[in-house]
């Protein structure tokens, strides 16, 4: 049986497929996962790139070693040369004049890179394209993509049940590659400049007046103080726009404020319900868990799952037992993957088959429901229309012995745009109702309009009760 391991980051996903050698040891007895000792295929996908790169064992070993070496060199500014006599690696990385871009090349020795035109691009997803050396693969990665790749490789190296014989050989760098000694004044100059810049920036921000609360304006007119910066919990969830030179202070401010964490309670509440429905409908293997699987999940303002990472004691590759890998957004035709807004959620898959979702930071205040239809005539008309729609599709609740209570919102033409269980049986037996099949959030502009996940038109709010004896009750949430 083929074993599949996946290590997912917001901008990079590493997928390994292999087999288990029946003669090998079983590893940690507390971990019931099979031990992958034979690699059949390794695949690496990058957000914004049209196709993945892939290959066999030689490709993956070279990828692990080259990426680790390059990352150390990039961070330390000290070259990490190949050992004398070592064969050229199948995977090579080099920095580009744009310091935010890094060229990854598969299938051609490093010595030939200087003759490659800088504007040539290839993104073949076949292993032959990168391994035979005749048709090399070339990708230009942003720094965020590069270090998501580094993190994915680190997760693999920490996984003792996947290719335990593969390791990154670390050895000290020869003294001759060290940067020349500098005086204390020279070495402290960059730090002094940094402190001075920080002081100037702090003074400038101190002098900025407290902004007035206004409706959102077009991006070209927006000011830094009118947006909320990403939280420290999610620095790797946002993809910055590449620049051709080191960013200035103004450009840096623009980068920090170009992506905003959603904190509006009403929008978070709508996003939470949307995320719940997406995961709940796709979660099939509900009986195979032996522990809670907890994740921090990043969701774009349009509802796409941009990334996730395990938290608490959740095993690294446990996502295979959840619908997260299947629902995560991975572009298939290139283009940018930048999101203007994002939200963070705590998602828990429990052994009892119960899905739990809550905002990562909680709600700042009680969530609302957005604009509402309150006209009595309209409410009576929509009340009857909703009753007839549900009664026609409902076949009873044979599994539940208790009433199923829901809040249901409909548009002015009677389309069900949103629903929410209001008691525990309603959460457990939603599949016995036609709500999931009938719900159409986009009919109210939820997730598709300028208002994000808040409806862009008034909705009529109703209380709906499905009773075990076959009785259906529909009434306005706030009365007539």
Coordinates of C-alpha atoms in Angstrom, one line a residue:
X1 CA 0.0 0.0 0.0
X2 CA 1.3 3.4 -0.9
X3 CA 2.1 5.7 2.0
X4 CA 1.5 9.5 1.5
X5 CA 2.9 12.2 3.8
X6 CA 2.1 15.9 3.3
X7 CA 3.8 18.9 4.9
X8 CA 1.7 22.0 4.3
X9 CA 2.6 25.7 4.7
X10 CA 0.7 28.7 3.3
X11 CA 2.9 29.1 0.3
X12 CA 4.5 25.7 -0.2
X13 CA 3.3 22.1 0.1
X14 CA 5.7 19.1 0.2
X15 CA 4.1 15.7 -0.7
X16 CA 6.0 12.4 -0.3
X17 CA 4.7 9.1 -1.6
X18 CA 6.5 5.8 -0.8
X19 CA 6.4 2.3 0.6
X20 CA 7.3 0.5 3.8
X21 CA 10.1 -2.1 3.9
X22 CA 8.6 -5.0 5.7
X23 CA 12.0 -5.9 7.1
X24 CA 12.5 -2.5 8.7
X25 CA 11.8 -1.8 12.4
X26 CA 8.4 -0.4 13.3
X27 CA 9.8 2.7 14.9
X28 CA 8.0 4.4 17.8
X29 CA 5.3 2.0 19.1
X30 CA 3.3 5.0 20.3
X31 CA 2.9 6.1 16.7
X32 CA 0.7 3.8 14.7
X33 CA 1.6 5.3 11.4
X34 CA 3.4 3.0 8.9
X35 CA 7.2 3.6 8.5
X36 CA 8.0 5.0 5.1
X37 CA 11.5 3.7 4.1
X38 CA 11.2 3.8 0.3
X39 CA 10.5 7.0 -1.6
X40 CA 8.6 6.6 -4.8
X41 CA 7.9 10.3 -5.6
X42 CA 8.5 13.7 -4.1
X43 CA 6.4 16.6 -5.2
X44 CA 6.7 20.3 -4.2
X45 CA 4.0 22.8 -5.0
X46 CA 4.3 26.6 -4.6
X47 CA 1.4 29.0 -4.4
X48 CA 1.4 31.2 -7.5
X49 CA 3.4 28.7 -9.6
X50 CA 1.5 27.0 -12.4
X51 CA 2.9 23.5 -11.9
X52 CA 4.7 21.5 -9.2
X53 CA 8.3 20.1 -9.4
X54 CA 8.8 16.5 -8.7
X55 CA 11.2 13.6 -8.8
X56 CA 12.6 10.5 -7.1
X57 CA 15.0 9.9 -4.3
X58 CA 18.0 11.6 -5.9
X59 CA 15.9 14.7 -6.6
X60 CA 14.6 14.9 -3.1
X61 CA 17.9 14.3 -1.4
X62 CA 19.4 17.1 -3.5
X63 CA 16.5 19.4 -2.7
X64 CA 16.8 18.9 1.0
X65 CA 20.6 19.5 1.0
X66 CA 20.6 22.4 -1.4
X67 CA 17.8 24.2 0.3
X68 CA 19.3 23.8 3.7
X69 CA 22.7 24.9 2.5
X70 CA 21.3 27.9 0.7
X71 CA 19.1 29.0 3.6
X72 CA 22.1 29.0 5.9
X73 CA 24.1 31.0 3.4
X74 CA 21.2 33.5 2.9
X75 CA 20.8 34.1 6.7
X76 CA 24.5 34.1 7.6
X77 CA 25.9 35.9 4.5
X78 CA 28.7 33.3 4.6
X79 CA 29.1 31.1 1.5
X80 CA 28.6 27.4 1.9
X81 CA 30.7 25.9 -0.9
X82 CA 30.5 22.4 -2.3
X83 CA 33.2 20.0 -1.2
X84 CA 36.0 19.4 -3.6
X85 CA 35.2 16.4 -5.9
X86 CA 31.5 16.4 -5.1
X87 CA 29.2 16.0 -8.1
X88 CA 27.1 18.9 -9.1
X89 CA 23.7 18.9 -7.3
X90 CA 20.5 18.1 -9.2
X91 CA 18.8 21.1 -7.4
X92 CA 20.5 24.4 -7.2
X93 CA 19.5 27.8 -5.8
X94 CA 21.0 31.2 -6.5
X95 CA 20.1 34.7 -5.4
X96 CA 18.9 37.2 -8.0
X97 CA 19.5 41.0 -8.3
X98 CA 16.0 41.4 -6.8
X99 CA 16.9 40.4 -3.2
X100 CA 13.4 39.1 -2.6
X101 CA 13.7 36.5 -5.4
X102 CA 15.6 33.2 -5.4
X103 CA 16.0 31.0 -8.5
X104 CA 15.5 27.3 -8.0
X105 CA 16.8 25.1 -10.8
X106 CA 16.4 21.4 -11.2
X107 CA 18.4 19.2 -13.6
X108 CA 21.4 21.2 -14.6
X109 CA 24.7 21.7 -12.8
X110 CA 25.4 25.0 -11.1
X111 CA 28.3 25.7 -13.5
X112 CA 25.9 26.1 -16.4
X113 CA 23.7 28.6 -14.7
X114 CA 25.6 31.7 -15.8
X115 CA 24.7 31.0 -19.4
X116 CA 20.9 30.9 -18.7
X117 CA 19.0 33.9 -19.8
X118 CA 17.4 35.6 -16.8
X119 CA 14.0 35.8 -18.5
X120 CA 13.7 32.1 -19.2
X121 CA 11.1 30.2 -17.2
X122 CA 10.0 26.7 -17.0
X123 CA 7.7 24.9 -14.6
X124 CA 7.4 21.4 -15.9
X125 CA 5.8 19.1 -13.3
X126 CA 7.4 15.9 -14.6
X127 CA 10.3 14.3 -12.9
X128 CA 12.0 13.7 -16.2
X129 CA 12.1 17.4 -16.9
X130 CA 14.3 18.1 -13.9
X131 CA 16.3 14.9 -13.6
X132 CA 17.7 14.1 -17.0
X133 CA 19.6 17.4 -17.3
X134 CA 18.3 18.1 -20.8
X135 CA 15.1 20.0 -20.0
X136 CA 15.8 21.8 -16.7
X137 CA 13.1 23.2 -14.6
X138 CA 13.4 26.8 -13.3
X139 CA 11.3 28.6 -10.8
X140 CA 11.8 32.1 -9.2
X141 CA 10.6 31.9 -5.6
X142 CA 9.9 34.8 -3.2
X143 CA 11.6 34.8 0.1
X144 CA 8.3 33.8 1.8
X145 CA 8.0 30.8 -0.6
X146 CA 11.6 29.9 0.1
X147 CA 11.3 29.8 3.8
X148 CA 7.9 28.0 3.7
X149 CA 9.9 25.4 1.7
X150 CA 12.5 25.4 4.5
X151 CA 9.8 24.9 7.1
X152 CA 8.3 22.0 5.1
X153 CA 11.6 20.3 4.9
X154 CA 12.2 20.9 8.7
X155 CA 8.8 19.2 9.4
X156 CA 9.9 16.3 7.3
X157 CA 13.2 16.0 9.0
X158 CA 11.4 16.0 12.4
X159 CA 9.1 13.2 11.3
X160 CA 10.8 10.0 12.4
X161 CA 8.4 7.8 10.5
X162 CA 9.3 9.1 7.1
X163 CA 12.7 8.2 5.5
X164 CA 14.6 8.1 8.8
X165 CA 17.8 7.3 7.0
X166 CA 17.8 10.7 5.2
X167 CA 19.6 13.5 7.1
X168 CA 21.2 16.8 6.4
X169 CA 25.0 16.6 7.0
X170 CA 26.0 19.7 8.9
X171 CA 29.7 20.6 9.2
X172 CA 31.6 23.8 10.2
X173 CA 32.6 26.3 7.6
X174 CA 36.3 26.7 7.0
X175 CA 37.9 29.9 8.5
X176 CA 38.9 31.1 5.0
X177 CA 35.2 31.7 4.1
X178 CA 34.6 33.9 7.1
X179 CA 34.1 37.6 6.5
X180 CA 37.2 39.7 7.2
X181 CA 37.5 41.0 10.8
X182 CA 36.2 44.5 11.3
X183 CA 36.6 47.0 14.1
X184 CA 33.9 47.3 16.7
X185 CA 32.9 50.7 15.3
X186 CA 32.5 49.1 11.8
X187 CA 30.5 46.1 13.1
X188 CA 28.2 48.3 15.2
X189 CA 27.5 50.8 12.5
X190 CA 24.6 48.9 10.9
X191 CA 23.0 48.4 14.3
X192 CA 23.4 52.1 15.1
X193 CA 21.8 53.0 11.8
X194 CA 19.0 50.6 12.5
X195 CA 18.4 52.1 16.0
X196 CA 18.4 55.6 14.5
X197 CA 15.9 54.6 11.8
X198 CA 13.7 53.0 14.4
X199 CA 13.8 56.2 16.5
X200 CA 12.9 58.4 13.5
X201 CA 10.1 56.0 12.6
X202 CA 8.8 56.1 16.2
X203 CA 8.9 59.9 16.3
X204 CA 7.1 60.1 13.0
X205 CA 4.3 57.7 14.2
X206 CA 4.1 59.7 17.4
X207 CA 3.4 62.9 15.5
X208 CA 0.6 61.2 13.4
X209 CA -2.8 62.4 14.6
X210 CA -5.3 59.8 15.9
X211 CA -7.3 58.9 12.8
X212 CA -11.0 59.3 12.4
X213 CA -13.1 56.2 11.9
X214 CA -14.3 56.3 8.3
X215 CA -15.7 53.9 5.7
X216 CA -13.1 52.0 3.7
X217 CA -11.6 53.9 0.8
X218 CA -10.0 52.6 -2.4
X219 CA -6.5 51.2 -1.9
X220 CA -4.9 54.1 -3.8
X221 CA -6.2 56.5 -1.2
X222 CA -6.0 54.5 2.0
X223 CA -3.7 55.5 4.8
X224 CA -1.5 53.3 7.0
X225 CA -3.6 54.1 10.1
X226 CA -6.8 52.9 8.5
X227 CA -5.8 49.3 8.4
X228 CA -4.8 46.7 10.9
X229 CA -1.5 45.0 10.6
X230 CA -1.1 41.2 10.7
X231 CA -0.7 39.8 14.2
X232 CA 2.7 38.3 15.3
X233 CA 1.0 34.8 15.3
X234 CA 0.8 34.9 11.5
X235 CA 3.9 36.5 9.9
X236 CA 4.2 33.6 7.5
X237 CA 0.6 33.6 6.4
X238 CA 0.9 36.7 4.2
X239 CA 2.7 36.9 0.8
X240 CA 4.5 40.2 0.3
X241 CA 4.8 41.8 -3.2
X242 CA 8.3 41.3 -4.6
X243 CA 10.3 44.5 -5.0
X244 CA 13.3 45.2 -7.2
X245 CA 15.4 46.7 -4.4
X246 CA 15.4 46.8 -0.6
X247 CA 12.1 48.3 0.5
X248 CA 12.1 51.9 1.8
X249 CA 10.3 52.8 5.0
X250 CA 7.2 53.9 3.1
X251 CA 7.2 50.6 1.1
X252 CA 7.7 48.6 4.2
X253 CA 4.7 50.3 5.8
X254 CA 2.7 49.6 2.7
X255 CA 3.6 45.9 2.8
X256 CA 2.7 45.6 6.5
X257 CA -0.7 47.2 5.9
X258 CA -1.6 45.7 2.5
X259 CA -2.9 42.6 4.2
X260 CA -5.4 43.1 7.1
X261 CA -6.5 40.5 9.7
X262 CA -10.2 40.4 9.9
X263 CA -11.4 41.3 13.4
X264 CA -15.0 42.4 12.6
X265 CA -17.1 40.0 14.7
X266 CA -19.9 39.8 12.2
X267 CA -17.6 39.0 9.3
X268 CA -15.7 36.5 11.5
X269 CA -19.0 34.8 12.4
X270 CA -20.1 34.4 8.7
X271 CA -16.6 33.2 7.8
X272 CA -16.7 30.7 10.7
X273 CA -20.0 29.2 9.5
X274 CA -18.8 29.0 5.9
X275 CA -15.6 27.3 7.0
X276 CA -17.6 24.9 9.2
X277 CA -19.9 23.9 6.3
X278 CA -16.9 23.4 3.9
X279 CA -15.0 21.1 6.4
X280 CA -18.1 19.3 7.7
X281 CA -19.3 18.3 4.3
X282 CA -15.8 17.0 3.2
X283 CA -14.9 15.2 6.5
X284 CA -15.6 11.6 5.7
X285 CA -13.1 9.6 8.0
X286 CA -14.7 10.5 11.3
X287 CA -14.0 7.2 13.1
X288 CA -10.3 6.9 12.6
X289 CA -9.0 9.4 15.1
X290 CA -7.4 8.5 18.4
X291 CA -6.9 12.0 19.7
X292 CA -8.0 15.6 19.0
X293 CA -6.4 17.1 15.9
X294 CA -6.0 20.8 16.4
X295 CA -4.9 23.4 13.8
X296 CA -4.5 27.0 13.3
X297 CA -6.2 27.7 9.9
X298 CA -5.7 30.8 7.8
X299 CA -8.7 31.7 5.7
X300 CA -8.7 34.4 3.1
X301 CA -11.4 37.1 2.9
X302 CA -13.0 35.2 0.1
X303 CA -13.3 32.0 2.2
X304 CA -10.4 30.1 0.7
X305 CA -8.2 28.1 3.1
X306 CA -4.7 29.6 2.6
X307 CA -2.8 27.5 5.0
X308 CA -2.8 25.5 8.2
X309 CA -0.4 24.3 10.9
X310 CA -0.8 21.7 13.7
X311 CA -0.8 23.0 17.2
X312 CA -0.8 21.4 20.7
X313 CA 0.2 17.7 20.4
X314 CA -1.2 17.2 16.9
X315 CA 1.1 14.9 14.8
X316 CA 2.7 16.7 11.8
X317 CA 1.1 14.5 9.1
X318 CA -2.3 14.0 10.8
X319 CA -3.9 16.3 8.3
X320 CA -4.3 13.3 6.0
X321 CA -7.2 12.3 8.2
X322 CA -8.9 15.7 7.7
X323 CA -10.2 17.6 4.6
X324 CA -7.7 20.4 5.1
X325 CA -5.3 19.3 2.3
X326 CA -8.1 18.8 -0.1
X327 CA -9.7 22.2 0.5
X328 CA -6.4 24.2 0.8
X329 CA -6.1 26.8 -2.0
X330 CA -3.3 26.0 -4.5
X331 CA -3.4 28.0 -7.8
X332 CA -3.3 25.9 -10.9
X333 CA -2.7 28.6 -13.5
X334 CA -0.1 30.8 -11.8
X335 CA -0.8 34.4 -10.9
X336 CA -0.6 36.0 -7.5
X337 CA -1.9 34.4 -4.3
X338 CA -1.8 37.6 -2.2
X339 CA -4.9 38.2 -0.1
X340 CA -6.0 41.7 1.0
X341 CA -7.6 40.2 4.2
X342 CA -7.3 37.0 6.2
X343 CA -8.7 35.5 9.3
X344 CA -7.3 33.0 11.8
X345 CA -9.3 30.1 13.3
X346 CA -8.7 27.3 15.7
X347 CA -10.1 24.1 14.2
X348 CA -10.4 20.9 16.2
X349 CA -11.3 17.4 14.7
X350 CA -12.4 15.3 17.7
X351 CA -12.4 11.4 17.9
X352 CA -16.1 11.5 18.4
X353 CA -16.6 13.0 14.9
X354 CA -17.4 16.5 16.2
X355 CA -16.0 19.5 14.4
X356 CA -15.1 22.6 16.5
X357 CA -14.2 26.0 15.1
X358 CA -13.6 29.3 16.8
X359 CA -11.8 32.6 16.0
X360 CA -8.2 32.4 17.0
X361 CA -8.4 35.6 19.1
X362 CA -12.1 35.2 20.0
X363 CA -14.7 37.9 19.3
X364 CA -14.0 41.5 20.4
X365 CA -17.8 41.9 20.8
X366 CA -21.0 40.1 20.1
X367 CA -21.3 39.2 16.4
X368 CA -24.3 40.7 14.5
X369 CA -26.2 39.4 11.5
X370 CA -25.7 42.3 9.1
X371 CA -28.6 44.3 7.5
X372 CA -32.1 42.8 8.0
X373 CA -35.5 42.9 6.4
X374 CA -38.0 44.1 9.0
X375 CA -41.0 45.1 6.9
X376 CA -44.0 43.0 8.2
X377 CA -45.5 42.4 4.7
X378 CA -42.2 41.1 3.4
X379 CA -41.6 38.9 6.5
X380 CA -45.0 37.3 6.2
X381 CA -44.4 36.6 2.5
X382 CA -40.9 35.2 3.0
X383 CA -42.1 33.2 6.1
X384 CA -44.6 31.3 3.9
X385 CA -42.1 30.9 1.1
X386 CA -39.4 29.5 3.4
X387 CA -42.0 27.1 5.0
X388 CA -43.1 25.7 1.6
X389 CA -39.5 25.4 0.3
X390 CA -38.4 23.4 3.4
X391 CA -41.6 21.3 3.7
X392 CA -41.3 20.2 0.1
X393 CA -37.7 18.9 0.6
X394 CA -37.8 17.7 4.2
X395 CA -38.3 14.0 4.8
X396 CA -38.2 13.9 8.6
X397 CA -35.6 13.4 11.3
X398 CA -35.4 9.6 11.9
X399 CA -32.1 9.7 13.7
X400 CA -32.8 12.5 16.2
X401 CA -35.3 12.3 19.0
X402 CA -35.1 15.9 19.8
X403 CA -36.1 19.0 17.8
X404 CA -33.5 20.6 15.5
X405 CA -33.4 24.4 15.9
X406 CA -31.8 26.7 13.3
X407 CA -31.6 30.4 12.5
X408 CA -32.1 30.7 8.8
X409 CA -31.6 33.9 6.7
X410 CA -33.2 34.4 3.3
X411 CA -32.9 37.1 0.6
X412 CA -35.9 39.2 -0.6
X413 CA -36.6 36.6 -3.3
X414 CA -36.7 33.7 -0.8
X415 CA -33.2 32.2 -1.4
X416 CA -31.6 30.7 1.7
X417 CA -28.3 32.6 2.1
X418 CA -27.2 31.5 5.6
X419 CA -28.2 29.2 8.4
X420 CA -26.8 28.4 11.9
X421 CA -27.7 25.6 14.3
X422 CA -28.9 26.9 17.7
X423 CA -28.9 23.7 19.7
X424 CA -26.7 20.7 19.9
X425 CA -28.9 18.2 18.0
X426 CA -29.1 20.7 15.1
X427 CA -25.3 20.5 14.9
X428 CA -25.3 16.7 15.0
X429 CA -28.1 16.0 12.6
X430 CA -27.9 18.8 10.0
X431 CA -27.6 16.2 7.3
X432 CA -31.2 15.2 8.0
X433 CA -32.3 18.7 6.9
X434 CA -32.3 20.2 3.4
X435 CA -30.5 23.4 4.6
X436 CA -27.0 22.5 3.4
X437 CA -28.3 21.5 0.0
X438 CA -30.4 24.7 -0.4
X439 CA -28.0 27.3 1.0
X440 CA -26.5 29.7 -1.5
X441 CA -24.4 32.4 0.3
X442 CA -23.4 34.1 -2.9
X443 CA -27.1 35.0 -3.5
X444 CA -26.6 37.6 -0.8
X445 CA -23.1 38.6 -1.8
X446 CA -21.6 36.7 1.0
X447 CA -17.9 36.1 0.1
X448 CA -18.2 37.6 -3.3
X449 CA -19.0 41.3 -2.8
X450 CA -17.0 44.3 -1.5
X451 CA -18.4 43.7 2.0
X452 CA -16.5 40.4 2.3
X453 CA -18.5 37.8 4.2
X454 CA -21.0 40.3 5.5
X455 CA -24.2 40.2 3.3
X456 CA -24.4 43.1 0.9
X457 CA -28.2 43.2 1.0
X458 CA -30.7 42.9 3.9
X459 CA -31.8 39.4 4.9
X460 CA -34.9 38.2 6.6
X461 CA -34.0 36.2 9.7
X462 CA -36.2 33.2 10.8
X463 CA -36.3 30.6 13.4
X464 CA -36.8 27.1 12.0
X465 CA -37.6 24.0 14.0
X466 CA -37.6 20.4 12.6
X467 CA -39.5 18.2 15.1
X468 CA -39.1 14.4 15.4
X469 CA -42.9 14.0 14.8
X470 CA -42.6 15.5 11.4
X471 CA -43.9 19.0 12.3
X472 CA -42.1 21.9 10.7
X473 CA -42.2 25.4 12.4
X474 CA -41.0 28.6 10.8
X475 CA -41.3 32.0 12.4
X476 CA -39.5 35.4 12.3
X477 CA -36.5 35.5 14.6
X478 CA -37.6 38.7 16.2
X479 CA -41.4 38.3 15.7
X480 CA -43.6 40.3 13.3

